[in-house]
Coordinates of C-alpha atoms (C1' of nucleotides) in Angstrom, one line a residue:
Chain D
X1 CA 8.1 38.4 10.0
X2 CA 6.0 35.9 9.3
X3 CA 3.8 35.1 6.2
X4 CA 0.4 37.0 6.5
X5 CA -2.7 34.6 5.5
X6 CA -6.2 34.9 6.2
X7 CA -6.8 32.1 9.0
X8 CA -9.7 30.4 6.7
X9 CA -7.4 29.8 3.8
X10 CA -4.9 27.4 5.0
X11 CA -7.6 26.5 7.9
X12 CA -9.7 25.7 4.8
X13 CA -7.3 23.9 2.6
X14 CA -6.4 21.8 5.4
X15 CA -9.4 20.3 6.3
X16 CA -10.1 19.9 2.8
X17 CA -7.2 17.7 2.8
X18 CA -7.9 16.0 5.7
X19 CA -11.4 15.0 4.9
X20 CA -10.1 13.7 1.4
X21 CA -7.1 11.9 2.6
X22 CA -10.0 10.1 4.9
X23 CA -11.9 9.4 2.2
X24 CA -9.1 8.3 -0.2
X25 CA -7.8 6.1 2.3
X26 CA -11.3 4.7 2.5
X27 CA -12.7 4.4 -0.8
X28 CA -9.9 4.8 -2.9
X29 CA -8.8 7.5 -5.4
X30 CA -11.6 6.9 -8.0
X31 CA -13.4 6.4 -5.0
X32 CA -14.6 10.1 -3.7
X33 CA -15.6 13.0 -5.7
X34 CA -15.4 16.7 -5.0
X35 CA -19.0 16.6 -4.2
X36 CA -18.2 14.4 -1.0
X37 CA -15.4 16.5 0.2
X38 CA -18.0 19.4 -0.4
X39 CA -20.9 17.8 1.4
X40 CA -18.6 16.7 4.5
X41 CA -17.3 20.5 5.1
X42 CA -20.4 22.1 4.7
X43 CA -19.3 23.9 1.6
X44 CA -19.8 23.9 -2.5
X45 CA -17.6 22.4 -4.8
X46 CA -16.5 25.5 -6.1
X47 CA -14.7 26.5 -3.0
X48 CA -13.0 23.5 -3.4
X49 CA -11.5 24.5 -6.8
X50 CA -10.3 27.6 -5.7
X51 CA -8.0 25.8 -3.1
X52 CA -7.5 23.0 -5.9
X53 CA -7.5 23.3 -9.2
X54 CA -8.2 19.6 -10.0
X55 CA -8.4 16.7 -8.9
X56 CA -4.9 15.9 -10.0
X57 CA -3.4 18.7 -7.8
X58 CA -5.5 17.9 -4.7
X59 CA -3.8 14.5 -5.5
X60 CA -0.7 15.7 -5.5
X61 CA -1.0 17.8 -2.2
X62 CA -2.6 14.6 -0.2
X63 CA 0.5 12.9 -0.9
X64 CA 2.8 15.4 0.1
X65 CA 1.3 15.9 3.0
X66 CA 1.4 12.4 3.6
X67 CA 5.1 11.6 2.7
X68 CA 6.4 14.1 5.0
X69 CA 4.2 13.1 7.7
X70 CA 5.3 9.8 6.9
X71 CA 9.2 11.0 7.6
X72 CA 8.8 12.9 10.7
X73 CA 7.7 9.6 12.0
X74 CA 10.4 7.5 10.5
X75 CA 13.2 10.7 12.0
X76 CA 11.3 10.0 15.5
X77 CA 11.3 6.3 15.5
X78 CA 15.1 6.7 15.0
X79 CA 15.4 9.2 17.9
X80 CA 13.1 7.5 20.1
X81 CA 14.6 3.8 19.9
X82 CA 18.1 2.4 20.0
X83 CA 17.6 -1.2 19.3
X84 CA 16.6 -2.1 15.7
X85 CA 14.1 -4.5 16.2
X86 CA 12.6 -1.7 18.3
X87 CA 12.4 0.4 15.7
X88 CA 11.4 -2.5 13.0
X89 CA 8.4 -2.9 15.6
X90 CA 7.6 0.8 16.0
X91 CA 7.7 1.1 12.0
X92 CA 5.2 -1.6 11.8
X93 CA 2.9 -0.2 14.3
X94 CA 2.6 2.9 11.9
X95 CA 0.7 0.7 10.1
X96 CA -1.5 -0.7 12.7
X97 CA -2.6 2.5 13.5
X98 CA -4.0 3.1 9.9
X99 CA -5.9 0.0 9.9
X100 CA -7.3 0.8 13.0
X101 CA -8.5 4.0 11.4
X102 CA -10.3 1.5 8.8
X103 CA -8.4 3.1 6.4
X104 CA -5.4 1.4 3.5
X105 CA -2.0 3.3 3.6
X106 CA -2.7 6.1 1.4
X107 CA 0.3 5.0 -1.3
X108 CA -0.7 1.3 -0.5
X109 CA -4.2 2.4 -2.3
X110 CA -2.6 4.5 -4.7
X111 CA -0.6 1.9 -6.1
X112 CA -4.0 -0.1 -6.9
X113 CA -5.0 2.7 -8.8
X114 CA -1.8 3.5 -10.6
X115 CA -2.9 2.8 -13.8
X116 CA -5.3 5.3 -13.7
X117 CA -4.0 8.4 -11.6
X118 CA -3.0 11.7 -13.3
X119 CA 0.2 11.8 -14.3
X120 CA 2.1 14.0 -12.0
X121 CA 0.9 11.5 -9.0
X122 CA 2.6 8.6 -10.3
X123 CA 5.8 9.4 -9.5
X124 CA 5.2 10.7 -5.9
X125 CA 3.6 7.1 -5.1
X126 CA 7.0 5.7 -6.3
X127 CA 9.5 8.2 -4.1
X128 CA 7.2 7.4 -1.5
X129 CA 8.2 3.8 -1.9
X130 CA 11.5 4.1 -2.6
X131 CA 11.9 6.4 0.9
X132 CA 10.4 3.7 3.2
X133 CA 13.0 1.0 1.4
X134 CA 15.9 3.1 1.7
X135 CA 15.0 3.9 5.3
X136 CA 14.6 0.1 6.0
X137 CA 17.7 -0.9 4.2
X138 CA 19.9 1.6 6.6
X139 CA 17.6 -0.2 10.0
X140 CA 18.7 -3.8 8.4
X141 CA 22.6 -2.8 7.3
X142 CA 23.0 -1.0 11.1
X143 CA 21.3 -4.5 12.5
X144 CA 23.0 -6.6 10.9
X145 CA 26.3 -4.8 11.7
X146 CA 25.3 -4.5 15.6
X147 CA 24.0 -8.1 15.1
X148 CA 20.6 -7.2 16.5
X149 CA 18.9 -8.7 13.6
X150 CA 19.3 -11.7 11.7
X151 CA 18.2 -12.3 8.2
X152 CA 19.5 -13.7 4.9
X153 CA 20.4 -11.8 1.8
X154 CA 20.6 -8.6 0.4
X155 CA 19.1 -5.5 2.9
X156 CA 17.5 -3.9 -0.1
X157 CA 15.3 -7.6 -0.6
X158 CA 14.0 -7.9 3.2
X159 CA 13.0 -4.1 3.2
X160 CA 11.5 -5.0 -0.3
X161 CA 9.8 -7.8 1.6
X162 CA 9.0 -6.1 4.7
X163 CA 7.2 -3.1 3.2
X164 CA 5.3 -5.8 0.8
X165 CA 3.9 -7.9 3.6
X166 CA 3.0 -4.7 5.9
X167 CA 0.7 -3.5 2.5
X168 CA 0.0 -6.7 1.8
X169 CA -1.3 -7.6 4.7
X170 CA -3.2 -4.3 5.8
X171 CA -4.9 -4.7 1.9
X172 CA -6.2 -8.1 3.0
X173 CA -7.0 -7.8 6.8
X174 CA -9.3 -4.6 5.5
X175 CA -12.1 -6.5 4.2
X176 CA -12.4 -9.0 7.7
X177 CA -12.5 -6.2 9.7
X178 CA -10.3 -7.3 11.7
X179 CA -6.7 -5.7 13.0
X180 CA -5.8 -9.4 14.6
X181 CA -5.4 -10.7 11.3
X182 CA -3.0 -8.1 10.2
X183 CA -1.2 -8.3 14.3
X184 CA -0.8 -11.6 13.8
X185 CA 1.4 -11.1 11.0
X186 CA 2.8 -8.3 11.7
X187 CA 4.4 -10.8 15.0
X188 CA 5.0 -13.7 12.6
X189 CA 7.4 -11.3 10.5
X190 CA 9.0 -9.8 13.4
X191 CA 9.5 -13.3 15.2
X192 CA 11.9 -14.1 12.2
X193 CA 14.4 -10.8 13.2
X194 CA 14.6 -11.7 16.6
X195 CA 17.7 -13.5 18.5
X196 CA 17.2 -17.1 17.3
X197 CA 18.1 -18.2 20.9
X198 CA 15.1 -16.9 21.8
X199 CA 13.1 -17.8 18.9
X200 CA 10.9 -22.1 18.5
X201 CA 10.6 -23.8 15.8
X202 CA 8.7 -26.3 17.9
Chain M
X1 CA -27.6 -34.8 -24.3
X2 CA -25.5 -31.4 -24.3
X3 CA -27.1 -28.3 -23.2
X4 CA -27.9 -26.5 -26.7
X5 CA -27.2 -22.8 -26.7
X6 CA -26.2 -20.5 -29.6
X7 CA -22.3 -20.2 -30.4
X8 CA -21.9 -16.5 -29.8
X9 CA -24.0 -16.6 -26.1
X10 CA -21.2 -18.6 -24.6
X11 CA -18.7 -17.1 -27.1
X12 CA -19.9 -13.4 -26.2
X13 CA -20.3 -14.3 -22.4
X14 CA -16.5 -15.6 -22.0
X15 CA -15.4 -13.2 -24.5
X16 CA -16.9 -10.2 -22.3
X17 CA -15.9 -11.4 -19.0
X18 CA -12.0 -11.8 -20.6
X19 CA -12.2 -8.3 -21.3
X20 CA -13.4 -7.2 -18.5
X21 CA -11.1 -9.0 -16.2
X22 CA -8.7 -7.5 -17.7
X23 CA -9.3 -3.8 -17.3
X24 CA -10.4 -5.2 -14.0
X25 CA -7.0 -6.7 -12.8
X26 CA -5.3 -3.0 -15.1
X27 CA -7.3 -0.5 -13.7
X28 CA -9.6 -1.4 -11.1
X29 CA -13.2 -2.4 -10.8
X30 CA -14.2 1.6 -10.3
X31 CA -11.3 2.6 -12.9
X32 CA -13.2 0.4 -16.3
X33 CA -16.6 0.8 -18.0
X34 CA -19.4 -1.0 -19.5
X35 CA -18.0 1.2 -22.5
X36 CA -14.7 0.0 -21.9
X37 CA -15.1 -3.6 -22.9
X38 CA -17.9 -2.9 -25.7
X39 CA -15.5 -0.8 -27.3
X40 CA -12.6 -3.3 -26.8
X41 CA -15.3 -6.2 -28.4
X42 CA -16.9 -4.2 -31.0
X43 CA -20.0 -4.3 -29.7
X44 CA -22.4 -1.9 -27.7
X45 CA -23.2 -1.3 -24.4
X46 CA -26.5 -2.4 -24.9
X47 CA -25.6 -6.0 -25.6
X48 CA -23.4 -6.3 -22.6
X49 CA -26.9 -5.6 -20.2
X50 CA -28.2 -8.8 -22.0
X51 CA -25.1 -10.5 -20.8
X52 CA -25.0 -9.3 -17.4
X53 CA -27.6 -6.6 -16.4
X54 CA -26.0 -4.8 -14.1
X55 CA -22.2 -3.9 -13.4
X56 CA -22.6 -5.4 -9.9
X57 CA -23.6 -9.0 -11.3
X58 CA -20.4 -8.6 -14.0
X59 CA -18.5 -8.1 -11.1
X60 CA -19.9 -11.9 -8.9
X61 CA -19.2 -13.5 -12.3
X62 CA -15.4 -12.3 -12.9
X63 CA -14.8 -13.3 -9.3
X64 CA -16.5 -16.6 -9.4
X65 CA -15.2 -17.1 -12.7
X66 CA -11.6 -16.2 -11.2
X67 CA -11.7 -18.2 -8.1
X68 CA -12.8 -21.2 -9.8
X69 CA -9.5 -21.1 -11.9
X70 CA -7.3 -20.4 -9.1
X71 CA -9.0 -23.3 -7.2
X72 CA -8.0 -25.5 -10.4
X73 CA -4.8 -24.2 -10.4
X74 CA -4.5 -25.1 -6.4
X75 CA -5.8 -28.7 -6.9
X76 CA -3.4 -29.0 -10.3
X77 CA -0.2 -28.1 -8.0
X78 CA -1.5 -30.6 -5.2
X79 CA -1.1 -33.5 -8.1
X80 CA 2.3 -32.1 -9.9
X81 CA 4.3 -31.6 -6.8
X82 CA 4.9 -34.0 -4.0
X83 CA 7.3 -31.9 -1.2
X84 CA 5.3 -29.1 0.3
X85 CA 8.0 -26.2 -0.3
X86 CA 7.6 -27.0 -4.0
X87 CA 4.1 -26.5 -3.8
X88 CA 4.7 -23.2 -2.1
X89 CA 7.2 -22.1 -5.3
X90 CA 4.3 -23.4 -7.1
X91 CA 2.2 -21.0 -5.8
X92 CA 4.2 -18.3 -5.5
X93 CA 4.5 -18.7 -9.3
X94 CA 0.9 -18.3 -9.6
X95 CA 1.3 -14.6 -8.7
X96 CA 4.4 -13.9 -10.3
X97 CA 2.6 -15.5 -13.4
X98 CA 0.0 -12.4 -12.8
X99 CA 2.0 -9.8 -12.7
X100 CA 3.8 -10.7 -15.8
X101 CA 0.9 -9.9 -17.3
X102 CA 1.0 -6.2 -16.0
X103 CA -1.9 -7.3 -13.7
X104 CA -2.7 -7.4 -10.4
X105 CA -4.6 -10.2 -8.6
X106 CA -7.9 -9.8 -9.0
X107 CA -9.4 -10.1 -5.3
X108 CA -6.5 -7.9 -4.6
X109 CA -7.3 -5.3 -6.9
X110 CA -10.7 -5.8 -5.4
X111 CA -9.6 -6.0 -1.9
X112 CA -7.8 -1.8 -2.3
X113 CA -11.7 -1.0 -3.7
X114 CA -13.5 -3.1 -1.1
X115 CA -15.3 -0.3 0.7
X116 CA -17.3 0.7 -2.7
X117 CA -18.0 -2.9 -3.9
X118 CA -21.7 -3.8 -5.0
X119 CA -22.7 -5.8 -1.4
X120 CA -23.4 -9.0 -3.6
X121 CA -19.6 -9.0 -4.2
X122 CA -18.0 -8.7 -0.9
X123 CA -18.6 -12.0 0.3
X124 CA -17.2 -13.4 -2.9
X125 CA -13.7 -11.8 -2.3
X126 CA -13.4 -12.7 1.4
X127 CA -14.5 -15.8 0.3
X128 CA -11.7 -16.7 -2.2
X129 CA -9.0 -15.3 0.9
X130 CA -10.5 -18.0 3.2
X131 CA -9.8 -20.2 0.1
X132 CA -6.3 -19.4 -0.4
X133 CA -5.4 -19.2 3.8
X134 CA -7.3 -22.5 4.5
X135 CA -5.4 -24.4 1.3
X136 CA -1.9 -23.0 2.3
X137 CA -2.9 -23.9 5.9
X138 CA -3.4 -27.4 5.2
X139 CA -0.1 -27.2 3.2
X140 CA 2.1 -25.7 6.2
X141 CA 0.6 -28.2 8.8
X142 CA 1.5 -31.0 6.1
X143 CA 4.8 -29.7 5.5
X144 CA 5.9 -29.3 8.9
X145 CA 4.4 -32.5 10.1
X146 CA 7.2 -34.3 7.1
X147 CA 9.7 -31.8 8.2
X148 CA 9.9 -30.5 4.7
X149 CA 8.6 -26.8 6.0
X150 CA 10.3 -25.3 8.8
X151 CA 8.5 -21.8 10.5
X152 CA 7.3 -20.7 13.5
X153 CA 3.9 -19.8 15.1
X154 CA 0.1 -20.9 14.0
X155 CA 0.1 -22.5 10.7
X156 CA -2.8 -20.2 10.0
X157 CA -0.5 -16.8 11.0
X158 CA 1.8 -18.3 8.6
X159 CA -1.0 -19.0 5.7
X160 CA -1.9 -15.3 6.3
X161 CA 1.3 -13.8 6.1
X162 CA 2.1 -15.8 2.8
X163 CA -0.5 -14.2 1.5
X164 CA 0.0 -10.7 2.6
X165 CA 3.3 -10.8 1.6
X166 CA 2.3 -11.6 -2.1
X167 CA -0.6 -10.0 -2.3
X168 CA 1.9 -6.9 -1.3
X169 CA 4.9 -7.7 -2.9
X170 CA 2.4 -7.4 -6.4
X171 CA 1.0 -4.2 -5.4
X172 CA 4.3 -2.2 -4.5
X173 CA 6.1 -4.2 -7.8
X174 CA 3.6 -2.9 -10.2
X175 CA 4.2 0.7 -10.2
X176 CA 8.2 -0.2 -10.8
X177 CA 7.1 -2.2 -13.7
X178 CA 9.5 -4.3 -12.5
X179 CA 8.6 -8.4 -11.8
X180 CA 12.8 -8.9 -10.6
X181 CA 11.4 -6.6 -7.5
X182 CA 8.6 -9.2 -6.4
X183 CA 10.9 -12.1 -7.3
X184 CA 13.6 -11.2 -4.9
X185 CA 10.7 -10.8 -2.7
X186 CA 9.6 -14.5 -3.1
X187 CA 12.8 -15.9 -2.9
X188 CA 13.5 -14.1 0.6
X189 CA 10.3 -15.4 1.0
X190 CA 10.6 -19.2 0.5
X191 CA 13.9 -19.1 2.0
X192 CA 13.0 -19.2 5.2
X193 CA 10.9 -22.3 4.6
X194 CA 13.4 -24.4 3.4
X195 CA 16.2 -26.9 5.2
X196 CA 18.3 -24.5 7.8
X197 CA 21.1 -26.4 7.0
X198 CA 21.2 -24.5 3.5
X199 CA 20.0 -21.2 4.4
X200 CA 23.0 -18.7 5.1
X201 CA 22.7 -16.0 8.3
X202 CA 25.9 -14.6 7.7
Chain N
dG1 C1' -12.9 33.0 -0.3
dT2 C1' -17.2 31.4 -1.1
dC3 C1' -21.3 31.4 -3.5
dT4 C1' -25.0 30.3 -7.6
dA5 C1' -25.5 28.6 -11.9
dT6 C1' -24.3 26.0 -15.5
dA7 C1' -21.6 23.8 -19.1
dG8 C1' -20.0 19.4 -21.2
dG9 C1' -19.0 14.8 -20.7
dC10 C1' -19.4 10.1 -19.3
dA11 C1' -21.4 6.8 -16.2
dG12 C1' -24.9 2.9 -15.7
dA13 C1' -29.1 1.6 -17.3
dT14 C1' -33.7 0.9 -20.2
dA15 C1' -37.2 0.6 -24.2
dG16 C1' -38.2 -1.2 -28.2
dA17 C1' -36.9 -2.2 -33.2
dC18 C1' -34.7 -5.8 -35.9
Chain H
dG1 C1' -28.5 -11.4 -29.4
dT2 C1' -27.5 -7.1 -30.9
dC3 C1' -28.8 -2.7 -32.4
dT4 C1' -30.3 2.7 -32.0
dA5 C1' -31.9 6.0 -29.2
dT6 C1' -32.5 7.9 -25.0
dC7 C1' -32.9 8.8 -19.9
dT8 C1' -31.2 10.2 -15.6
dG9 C1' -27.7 11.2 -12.7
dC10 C1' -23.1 12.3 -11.3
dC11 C1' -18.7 13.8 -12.5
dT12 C1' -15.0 17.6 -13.1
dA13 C1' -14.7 22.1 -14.1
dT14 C1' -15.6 27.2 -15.2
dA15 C1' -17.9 32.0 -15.2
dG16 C1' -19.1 35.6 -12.8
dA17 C1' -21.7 37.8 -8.7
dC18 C1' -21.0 38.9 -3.8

DNA sequence: GTCTATAGGCAGATAGAC
DNA sequence: GTCTATCTGCCTATAGAC
């Protein structure tokens, strides 16, 4: 018994997500207009209003979509690796592989622009946050407990930190063009988790 | 022998670039308007094309402008502060002064809107990262050469991630409204830099 | 669902008077 | 230097035909 839609409608409204995520992650929320979406799908602007009413809810749907896209990944890295610094790394490499699309994490964007989004968008950027810290702060507590990683202080502070210096450092590896920048860093951070045994401090 | 020049042209200049830093650092460089700042100084949009005739030369100055204060600011904590991790608090206050402001850094703002930058401008914000990286760089290499600064790696990964991790830590803090969030941050930060001796790994 | 046509507003920018 | 007036273009959004 499943929902009957015409195939074009959700094929439709998912491509018109996709292109605009792309070009969101890309030029930024104040960045794109309807008119690009429009011009990339071969379609008017028009069309795009029927599937979004505004800008705003297209906003709000390209999050969404995100942030659950965003958890499936986080509920496989935890089914796919045992070892938390295995799962630290695979968390980061979420990241790489959005820079290597030339594109910012979507929130990572929107939380440049959070002064000026719609209102209803605000507060999905922040659970979005607030899901990636929580999810960290469980990966450092379990770590810590297991003793797989080392780190100082409060869990909440290094998942703080970690998630800063992944944005961070995507936000200013962007405009070199270059992924190394952000790998490098991305190996400095994790270097600091590992078994200190292992680890030089020349 | 001064260079003569009216009162209100230097007055008016500053005055403009203040304002429009501001809405710069608030909102974004695609998020503010030429009306923005002449409604802000009481003046019309007219007068701001004398000043600066396009949005894309506004946009060289504020940088320019910007970078040449943060260099003084660099240079000033090179004189105040003789052991290299008090440098580093130094700078990391720099930021954390910033956000205190409800701002974000400006080449950071600019970094997130990179892609849609005026070309003239581009170099300008790449070129105040190389700034920052090489000064912190020759900070790291100093500090670990006294034994003050204890880390890992390339001094240069280590510049880099400093200033992802800021840079981030701003940009994730901002939506929170909440400056404890990127101080925790710093402090996890820094203290990994400092004596092992004093640092805890529980 | 998608189109054409168009409204209404704001953007960046210019000409020319004072 | 700053003004008024105006241009052109793009933006988001809507009405109504197909």
């Amino acid at each position: 018994m499943a929902i009957r839609r015409p195939a074009d409608q959700a094929g439709t409204r998912s491509a018109i997500l996709d292109s605009a995520e792309r070009l969101v992650q890309h030029r930024g929320f104040n960045g794109f207009s309807y008119a690009d979406v429009a011009a990339e799908l071969g379609i008017t602007k028009a069309a795009l209003h029927y599937h979004f009413p505004g800008k705003a809810e297209l906003g709000e749907a390209l999050i969404d979509r995100y942030a659950s896209r965003f958890a499936d990944a986080l509920a496989e890295i935890d089914t796919a690796n045992v070892v938390a610094l295995e799962r630290l790394r695979a968390y980061a490499n979420l990241y790489l592989g959005v820079l290597r699309g030339e594109r910012m994490c979507l929130c990572g964007m929107l939380a440049a622009e959070y002064q000026t989004l719609p209102d209803p968008m605000r507060q999905t950027v922040v659970d979005f946050f607030d899901h990636n810290i929580a999810w960290l702060t469980r990966l450092l507590q379990n770590g810590r407990a297991d003793k797989s990683l080392k780190f100082t202080g409060r869990p909440e502070d290094t998942a703080q930190l970690i998630v800063g210096t992944l944005e961070g450092a995507m936000l200013v590896a962007r405009p070199y063009g270059d992924t190394a920048k952000f790998e490098a860093v991305v190996t400095r951070l994790l270097s600091d988790f590992g078994n200190p045994a292992t680890a030089r401090s020349r």
